[in-house]
Amino acid sequence: MEHEKKTIVDKIWDLCVSIKFAIVLFVLISVTSIVGTVLEQKGEPSDNIQILSKLFGESLAPHLYAVSEKLGFTDMYHSWWFTAFLMLFSLNLVLCSLDRLPKIWRLIKEPMKPMNVEQLRKLSIQREITIKGKPDTLKNEIKGFLKLMHLNCAETVGDNGYQFYSQKGRYSRLGVYITHLSILIILVGAIIGVRFGFKGYLNLPEGETSSMVFKSEEQEFPLGFDIRCETFQVDFYGNSDMPQEYRSWLTILKDGKEVLKKSITVNDPLTFNGITFYQSSYGMIPNGLERGVFLFNVASAQSEKTVLNLRYGDTFQIPNTSITGKIINFSPAFKMDEHGHTSTYANQMNNPAVLIDFSEDGKYKFSGWILKRYPGTWILPEGQRVEFNDYWGVEFTGLQVRKDPGRWVVYIGFFLIAIGLFIAFFTSHRKIWVTLVEEKNNTRVIVGATANKNKSVFERKIDKMISFLSKKQEGGK
Amino acid sequence: MNSAVFFGLSTMAYIFAMILYITYLAFRKQEVGILATTITIAGFISQTSAIFLRWGEFADLSGMGILKSAPLTNLYESLVFFVWCLILGYLIIEFKFKNRSFGAFVTPIASLMLAFIDLTGVSKEIQPLVPALKSNWLLAHVTMSFFAYATFALSCSTGLMYLILTSKKRNEGSYFFWTITFGISFVVLVAMGIDLLAFKVAVKPDVFIQSYLFKASFLNPSTTIKIISWVMAFTTGILIWRYGLLLNSIVRKFNVTVEMLDEITYKSIAIGFPVFTLGGLIFGAIWADQAWGVYWSWDPKETWSLITWFIYAFYLHGRLLKGWRGKKIAIVAVVGFVAVMFTYLGVNLLLSGLHAYGSG
């Protein structure tokens, strides 16, 4: 009974550490992932049905969609079975490593022993050469060569000569384990992040303060502090609509006091109390015209600039003149065609423009569009200036919010995997034995060596030594 | 002198070198070989200067400083850099193994890619960067990824040559594999060429793929043309299968041993894999973490890089752990590069995702 039970455990163990199991998992993860890249994840059903009908025809598509939704393919990277594949893959990685570790550890710890000539001739790298002179005269030369290869050698005296042997880079055999371990560390870090951290978002209008963010549409998450968006700005390349930079000026408040001020851009987030705010999107507040403030600098041809903060519909006067202006229209993305028809081409502040009616001494004079991005439109016909700086308070900044206590674990994993890969691929465990045998006033040099990786590099070094020895002999003739 | 002149010169040099390498292969004249190498080196120097000039032009235009202005931000620039890496890798192999025969394999790939840029409407303009790309990680992430792609391309070509040399019977699995791979690539390339000729369009590649790809052949509204296309494709496949052994006798002329091919395949992957892991996956994850607040979001580009990574990890474990050699492992190397091509081009052109900017 006891015996049978053990064989089952053994069988399961053997299955888990088999390369077949790893291959099956590789294939399962890859094939399901491919399906996941074709179907839009968390997408609209209609989009996915369209993709499916392109691939399989319209009659099959709705059925295929129903099946793939049942199986979780529309949000597959979060499905229980995909997580299970990843877990099994980690298990396989751990077990395979553990299974081989004792053997590798023995190879590392095994002390080098002198070998006889027959054994040397069985090694994967071997060279032989006969040189004039007694072994004693060559002894130091060989030692010097080994030292040049950064090998410190041990030495034994045999019946009719010497043997030097040495090894280097024993621990390079551990590189692959460091790599495997760091993959696990990264996965553990990711799990910590999912379990103890959160992901959320916050659309924060200019000038407003929030003490919480949204985890989902219904679920709020209290921050424990307040965050305020001072202002938001998009810069464009030249006069194009291609954004150059999005920037939000944020302030963190604790108990009503400002504790941190920072402007963030896409690659430069803000972190406070372990919670990070990323610039992710932006947009116009619906029906925000009433809450917005126009920021103008106005001046007559001679006078200094005056700063004005105005609201939609407000009237203002240009200093030292009897000219007044009234804000009567606004367009976030102003466009004028060749016939002079004006329109708004986007619901974003691509090209903000304000229409102002100008009057002199209460009598209507003219109307004009003033564009924020075109300073040429700021100058009135008689030299007065109305500089349009911003329409503040009508945009919101879209922030991606994250708390991830596992982040540093993941980064440690990243660091370790770099070290592990370097050791695994660019260092090797090298062993060399050099035997000097006396043969009638000559010396037979027999070299045997092994390297677990990059054998040819080591071979070349040994060949260099051999050719130097043989040249020396010619020179000595 | 601006970068465009040097880019033009390098394209011409590679095409000329291609002709010379093939001539060298046919006649084995030492002088021709030396000339081929010289011209390849000249093309490489010209291309290097072009890349640096464009880098400078980009930095001037964007005003973002040298580090963030690496010219690696769109399809055109990435294809140029890929070709540069490929030629560099080839030159190293030529000098290390003292063998010019691969030139006849590599220079056509380089010339084809540069010609592809000229024929299709891939925009060569220096384009301003979208905010997400403005990062110091751009340089490290993209150069390392493309360096790895180039090593994988080398391993694929030596892997294919290995299969061509070692498969001697028409009913062998490996013979089927390489003739089918070859046949499909050939048919797809020819069909795309016919599309280009038939519609004479120069549009963005993603538009091309969506509206014109295979419309002159397999997806033509006329059923007759559709049937003819399929018949032609199958005939081509069968012809390649029937006369594939001819290629075997050509490759035999290369003076390469199968051991050498096996070794180059392995060495390229052994260099490419750690570079890809670090530069492609890890640096990409760190960058995404800084820009979007997620290091891994399973978008198609990420998922396909992971699949590629799995395949090469499989290659290395099979070889180092199980001691696999020969055809089995050469097939894995070729399959790996198919995944690389899909990660690089297929995802941008066929699937959408966060990386959609790469299609310009």
Tab-separated table of N, CA and C in Angstrom, chain A residues 19 23 26 29-30 33-34 37-38 77 82 86 89 100 180 183 186 189-190 199 237 242-246 266-269 278-279 400 402 404 406-407 410-411 414 417-418 421 425-426 453-454 456 460, chain B residues 62 64 96 128-135 263 266-267 270-271 273-274 277-278 282 285-287 289-295 298-300 303-304 307 309-310 313-314 316-318 320-322 324 351:
chain	number	residue	atom	x	y	z
A	19	ILE	N	9.893	17.746	-19.497
A	19	ILE	CA	9.922	18.825	-20.487
A	19	ILE	C	8.654	18.792	-21.331
A	23	ILE	N	6.372	21.896	-22.431
A	23	ILE	CA	6.003	22.182	-23.820
A	23	ILE	C	4.491	22.360	-23.938
A	26	PHE	N	3.688	25.760	-22.618
A	26	PHE	CA	4.129	26.779	-23.588
A	26	PHE	C	3.095	26.915	-24.701
A	29	ILE	N	-0.350	28.312	-23.437
A	29	ILE	CA	-0.302	29.750	-23.159
A	29	ILE	C	-0.212	30.518	-24.470
A	30	SER	N	0.651	30.042	-25.387
A	30	SER	CA	0.840	30.771	-26.643
A	30	SER	C	-0.437	30.780	-27.475
A	33	SER	N	-3.147	32.859	-25.976
A	33	SER	CA	-2.775	34.277	-26.067
A	33	SER	C	-3.029	34.821	-27.462
A	34	ILE	N	-2.754	33.995	-28.476
A	34	ILE	CA	-2.982	34.455	-29.852
A	34	ILE	C	-4.457	34.774	-30.051
A	37	THR	N	-5.169	38.064	-28.658
A	37	THR	CA	-4.727	39.255	-29.386
A	37	THR	C	-5.625	39.537	-30.587
A	38	VAL	N	-6.358	38.502	-31.051
A	38	VAL	CA	-7.246	38.728	-32.192
A	38	VAL	C	-8.565	39.336	-31.710
A	77	TYR	N	-7.169	37.184	-20.315
A	77	TYR	CA	-5.955	37.278	-19.499
A	77	TYR	C	-6.292	37.359	-18.015
A	82	PHE	N	-6.625	30.927	-17.562
A	82	PHE	CA	-5.339	31.480	-17.997
A	82	PHE	C	-4.423	31.686	-16.794
A	86	LEU	N	-0.659	30.017	-16.003
A	86	LEU	CA	0.536	30.746	-15.537
A	86	LEU	C	1.044	30.144	-14.225
A	89	PHE	N	2.752	26.940	-14.971
A	89	PHE	CA	4.041	27.245	-15.571
A	89	PHE	C	5.063	27.584	-14.480
A	100	ARG	N	16.842	19.626	-10.660
A	100	ARG	CA	18.206	19.583	-11.198
A	100	ARG	C	19.242	20.182	-10.260
A	180	HIS	N	15.706	31.887	-13.421
A	180	HIS	CA	14.412	31.275	-13.092
A	180	HIS	C	13.818	31.889	-11.830
A	183	ILE	N	12.308	35.267	-12.470
A	183	ILE	CA	10.979	35.204	-13.106
A	183	ILE	C	9.906	35.005	-12.030
A	186	ILE	N	9.370	38.191	-10.078
A	186	ILE	CA	8.538	39.132	-10.830
A	186	ILE	C	7.066	38.742	-10.706
A	189	GLY	N	5.834	39.577	-7.275
A	189	GLY	CA	5.621	41.028	-7.195
A	189	GLY	C	4.315	41.434	-7.855
A	190	ALA	N	4.028	40.808	-9.000
A	190	ALA	CA	2.792	41.125	-9.714
A	190	ALA	C	1.580	40.709	-8.882
A	199	LYS	N	-5.934	49.726	-8.841
A	199	LYS	CA	-5.838	50.554	-10.026
A	199	LYS	C	-7.119	51.363	-10.121
A	237	TYR	N	2.512	70.645	-31.910
A	237	TYR	CA	3.649	70.909	-32.798
A	237	TYR	C	3.236	71.986	-33.788
A	242	MET	N	-1.166	67.901	-33.900
A	242	MET	CA	-0.439	66.788	-33.302
A	242	MET	C	0.083	67.226	-31.933
A	243	PRO	N	-0.402	66.582	-30.864
A	243	PRO	CA	-0.003	67.030	-29.530
A	243	PRO	C	1.477	66.775	-29.264
A	244	GLN	N	2.118	67.774	-28.679
A	244	GLN	CA	3.530	67.642	-28.342
A	244	GLN	C	3.664	67.197	-26.890
A	245	GLU	N	2.763	67.723	-26.059
A	245	GLU	CA	2.864	67.401	-24.644
A	245	GLU	C	1.552	67.703	-23.944
A	246	TYR	N	1.158	66.804	-23.029
A	246	TYR	CA	0.043	67.105	-22.133
A	246	TYR	C	0.650	67.355	-20.764
A	266	VAL	N	3.224	62.745	-19.612
A	266	VAL	CA	2.982	61.324	-19.855
A	266	VAL	C	4.081	60.428	-19.275
A	267	ASN	N	5.349	60.822	-19.448
A	267	ASN	CA	6.398	59.942	-18.928
A	267	ASN	C	6.931	60.385	-17.573
A	268	ASP	N	6.189	61.250	-16.894
A	268	ASP	CA	6.708	61.800	-15.644
A	268	ASP	C	5.574	61.930	-14.633
A	269	PRO	N	5.232	60.835	-13.915
A	269	PRO	CA	4.084	60.858	-13.002
A	269	PRO	C	4.420	61.489	-11.633
A	278	TYR	N	-0.773	59.123	-12.996
A	278	TYR	CA	-0.213	59.174	-14.343
A	278	TYR	C	-1.111	60.005	-15.240
A	279	GLN	N	-0.481	60.820	-16.066
A	279	GLN	CA	-1.247	61.567	-17.066
A	279	GLN	C	-1.727	60.581	-18.110
A	400	GLN	N	-4.602	58.324	-14.453
A	400	GLN	CA	-4.566	56.903	-14.123
A	400	GLN	C	-3.956	56.848	-12.721
A	402	ARG	N	-2.625	54.588	-9.376
A	402	ARG	CA	-2.221	53.241	-9.016
A	402	ARG	C	-1.484	53.214	-7.688
A	404	ASP	N	0.781	50.274	-5.889
A	404	ASP	CA	1.331	48.956	-6.171
A	404	ASP	C	2.473	48.645	-5.224
A	406	GLY	N	3.774	45.924	-4.720
A	406	GLY	CA	4.643	44.876	-5.256
A	406	GLY	C	5.639	45.396	-6.271
A	407	ARG	N	5.560	46.699	-6.555
A	407	ARG	CA	6.374	47.279	-7.608
A	407	ARG	C	7.863	47.043	-7.381
A	410	VAL	N	8.959	43.575	-8.099
A	410	VAL	CA	9.092	43.370	-9.543
A	410	VAL	C	10.421	43.964	-10.043
A	411	TYR	N	10.765	45.144	-9.569
A	411	TYR	CA	12.011	45.774	-10.027
A	411	TYR	C	13.242	45.010	-9.564
A	414	PHE	N	13.545	42.328	-11.977
A	414	PHE	CA	14.135	42.833	-13.230
A	414	PHE	C	15.652	42.899	-13.117
A	417	ILE	N	17.176	39.410	-13.037
A	417	ILE	CA	17.122	38.663	-14.297
A	417	ILE	C	18.247	39.147	-15.212
A	418	ALA	N	18.584	40.436	-15.131
A	418	ALA	CA	19.690	40.951	-15.937
A	418	ALA	C	20.993	40.278	-15.516
A	421	LEU	N	20.887	36.479	-16.509
A	421	LEU	CA	21.088	36.241	-17.940
A	421	LEU	C	22.545	36.455	-18.311
A	425	PHE	N	24.627	33.392	-19.901
A	425	PHE	CA	25.012	33.360	-21.314
A	425	PHE	C	26.442	33.797	-21.590
A	426	PHE	N	27.013	34.597	-20.724
A	426	PHE	CA	28.315	35.166	-21.073
A	426	PHE	C	29.449	34.724	-20.160
A	453	LYS	N	30.031	26.070	-21.619
A	453	LYS	CA	29.473	26.971	-22.641
A	453	LYS	C	30.622	27.645	-23.377
A	454	ASN	N	30.327	28.215	-24.516
A	454	ASN	CA	31.313	28.980	-25.282
A	454	ASN	C	32.647	28.242	-25.374
A	456	SER	N	34.348	27.216	-27.853
A	456	SER	CA	35.331	27.606	-28.868
A	456	SER	C	36.234	28.734	-28.381
A	460	ARG	N	40.253	28.413	-28.296
A	460	ARG	CA	41.167	29.337	-28.965
A	460	ARG	C	42.286	29.775	-28.030
B	62	SER	N	13.230	68.721	-33.165
B	62	SER	CA	12.349	68.534	-32.019
B	62	SER	C	12.810	69.348	-30.817
B	64	MET	N	14.623	68.334	-28.424
B	64	MET	CA	14.474	67.557	-27.197
B	64	MET	C	15.799	67.039	-26.654
B	96	LYS	N	34.690	36.594	-38.943
B	96	LYS	CA	34.983	35.581	-37.947
B	96	LYS	C	35.126	34.200	-38.580
B	128	PRO	N	7.197	64.274	-35.772
B	128	PRO	CA	7.316	64.637	-34.366
B	128	PRO	C	6.817	63.504	-33.484
B	129	LEU	N	7.304	63.460	-32.270
B	129	LEU	CA	6.966	62.362	-31.378
B	129	LEU	C	5.685	62.630	-30.612
B	130	VAL	N	4.848	61.578	-30.478
B	130	VAL	CA	3.701	61.704	-29.593
B	130	VAL	C	4.235	61.665	-28.156
B	131	PRO	N	3.493	62.276	-27.205
B	131	PRO	CA	4.029	62.407	-25.853
B	131	PRO	C	4.516	61.085	-25.247
B	132	ALA	N	3.828	59.963	-25.541
B	132	ALA	CA	4.195	58.699	-24.901
B	132	ALA	C	5.612	58.251	-25.277
B	133	LEU	N	6.079	58.655	-26.449
B	133	LEU	CA	7.394	58.193	-26.908
B	133	LEU	C	8.539	59.043	-26.377
B	134	LYS	N	8.199	60.150	-25.717
B	134	LYS	CA	9.268	61.035	-25.245
B	134	LYS	C	9.833	60.499	-23.953
B	135	SER	N	10.800	59.627	-24.085
B	135	SER	CA	11.359	59.035	-22.880
B	135	SER	C	12.787	58.622	-23.154
B	263	GLU	N	26.079	25.946	-35.298
B	263	GLU	CA	26.723	26.780	-34.288
B	263	GLU	C	26.306	28.246	-34.439
B	266	TYR	N	22.837	28.730	-33.131
B	266	TYR	CA	22.801	28.758	-31.670
B	266	TYR	C	23.405	30.046	-31.118
B	267	LYS	N	24.585	30.415	-31.652
B	267	LYS	CA	25.274	31.602	-31.119
B	267	LYS	C	24.424	32.848	-31.287
B	270	ALA	N	21.812	32.733	-28.733
B	270	ALA	CA	22.369	32.890	-27.390
B	270	ALA	C	22.744	34.345	-27.117
B	271	ILE	N	23.043	35.114	-28.170
B	271	ILE	CA	23.305	36.547	-27.970
B	271	ILE	C	21.983	37.311	-27.989
B	273	PHE	N	18.835	36.321	-27.376
B	273	PHE	CA	17.841	36.051	-26.334
B	273	PHE	C	18.010	36.925	-25.086
B	274	PRO	N	19.218	36.976	-24.476
B	274	PRO	CA	19.334	37.853	-23.296
B	274	PRO	C	19.113	39.327	-23.632
B	277	THR	N	15.360	39.744	-23.948
B	277	THR	CA	14.701	39.690	-22.637
B	277	THR	C	14.861	41.023	-21.909
B	278	LEU	N	16.112	41.500	-21.895
B	278	LEU	CA	16.390	42.716	-21.130
B	278	LEU	C	15.839	43.954	-21.844
B	282	ILE	N	12.007	43.602	-20.508
B	282	ILE	CA	12.167	44.278	-19.211
B	282	ILE	C	12.132	45.799	-19.382
B	285	ALA	N	8.774	46.955	-20.179
B	285	ALA	CA	7.887	46.932	-19.012
B	285	ALA	C	8.147	48.144	-18.120
B	286	ILE	N	9.427	48.483	-17.922
B	286	ILE	CA	9.744	49.631	-17.062
B	286	ILE	C	9.195	50.913	-17.684
B	287	TRP	N	9.349	51.015	-19.001
B	287	TRP	CA	8.869	52.207	-19.703
B	287	TRP	C	7.334	52.326	-19.592
B	289	ASP	N	5.531	51.087	-17.375
B	289	ASP	CA	5.241	51.387	-15.975
B	289	ASP	C	5.310	52.886	-15.722
B	290	GLN	N	6.299	53.545	-16.321
B	290	GLN	CA	6.446	54.990	-16.116
B	290	GLN	C	5.421	55.793	-16.895
B	291	ALA	N	5.106	55.334	-18.093
B	291	ALA	CA	4.232	56.136	-18.941
B	291	ALA	C	2.755	55.892	-18.641
B	292	TRP	N	2.381	54.633	-18.449
B	292	TRP	CA	0.961	54.305	-18.330
B	292	TRP	C	0.573	53.774	-16.956
B	293	GLY	N	1.586	53.464	-16.138
B	293	GLY	CA	1.254	52.942	-14.828
B	293	GLY	C	0.918	51.465	-14.803
B	294	VAL	N	1.293	50.754	-15.862
B	294	VAL	CA	1.162	49.285	-15.861
B	294	VAL	C	2.385	48.717	-16.558
B	295	TYR	N	3.037	47.717	-15.945
B	295	TYR	CA	4.185	47.195	-16.688
B	295	TYR	C	3.792	46.139	-17.706
B	298	TRP	N	-0.941	43.059	-21.469
B	298	TRP	CA	-1.386	42.040	-22.435
B	298	TRP	C	-1.866	42.671	-23.740
B	299	ASP	N	-1.280	43.767	-24.173
B	299	ASP	CA	-1.688	44.256	-25.482
B	299	ASP	C	-0.989	43.396	-26.529
B	300	PRO	N	-1.474	43.395	-27.782
B	300	PRO	CA	-0.986	42.423	-28.759
B	300	PRO	C	0.539	42.414	-28.916
B	303	THR	N	2.001	40.633	-25.927
B	303	THR	CA	1.677	39.207	-25.954
B	303	THR	C	2.523	38.489	-26.996
B	304	TRP	N	2.668	39.096	-28.176
B	304	TRP	CA	3.458	38.445	-29.215
B	304	TRP	C	4.941	38.415	-28.871
B	307	ILE	N	5.250	35.433	-26.696
B	307	ILE	CA	5.206	34.177	-27.458
B	307	ILE	C	6.580	33.938	-28.111
B	309	TRP	N	9.396	35.053	-27.113
B	309	TRP	CA	10.338	34.739	-26.031
B	309	TRP	C	10.213	33.270	-25.619
B	310	PHE	N	8.964	32.786	-25.523
B	310	PHE	CA	8.728	31.378	-25.198
B	310	PHE	C	9.411	30.461	-26.216
B	313	ALA	N	13.120	30.523	-25.724
B	313	ALA	CA	13.432	29.856	-24.454
B	313	ALA	C	13.357	28.347	-24.663
B	314	PHE	N	12.375	27.930	-25.433
B	314	PHE	CA	12.208	26.518	-25.750
B	314	PHE	C	13.426	26.001	-26.530
B	316	LEU	N	16.473	27.172	-26.490
B	316	LEU	CA	17.663	27.101	-25.629
B	316	LEU	C	17.582	25.930	-24.661
B	317	HIS	N	16.391	25.704	-24.089
B	317	HIS	CA	16.269	24.585	-23.144
B	317	HIS	C	16.400	23.250	-23.862
B	318	GLY	N	15.804	23.174	-25.039
B	318	GLY	CA	15.924	21.939	-25.808
B	318	GLY	C	17.377	21.628	-26.119
B	320	LEU	N	20.284	23.056	-24.665
B	320	LEU	CA	21.231	22.979	-23.555
B	320	LEU	C	20.877	21.880	-22.565
B	321	LEU	N	19.561	21.641	-22.396
B	321	LEU	CA	19.148	20.687	-21.379
B	321	LEU	C	19.031	19.289	-21.960
B	322	LYS	N	18.401	19.216	-23.120
B	322	LYS	CA	18.133	17.914	-23.713
B	322	LYS	C	19.182	17.543	-24.759
B	324	TRP	N	19.419	18.615	-27.753
B	324	TRP	CA	18.909	18.507	-29.117
B	324	TRP	C	19.844	19.213	-30.083
B	351	LEU	N	-3.036	43.956	-36.227
B	351	LEU	CA	-3.775	44.047	-34.972
B	351	LEU	C	-3.621	45.454	-34.408
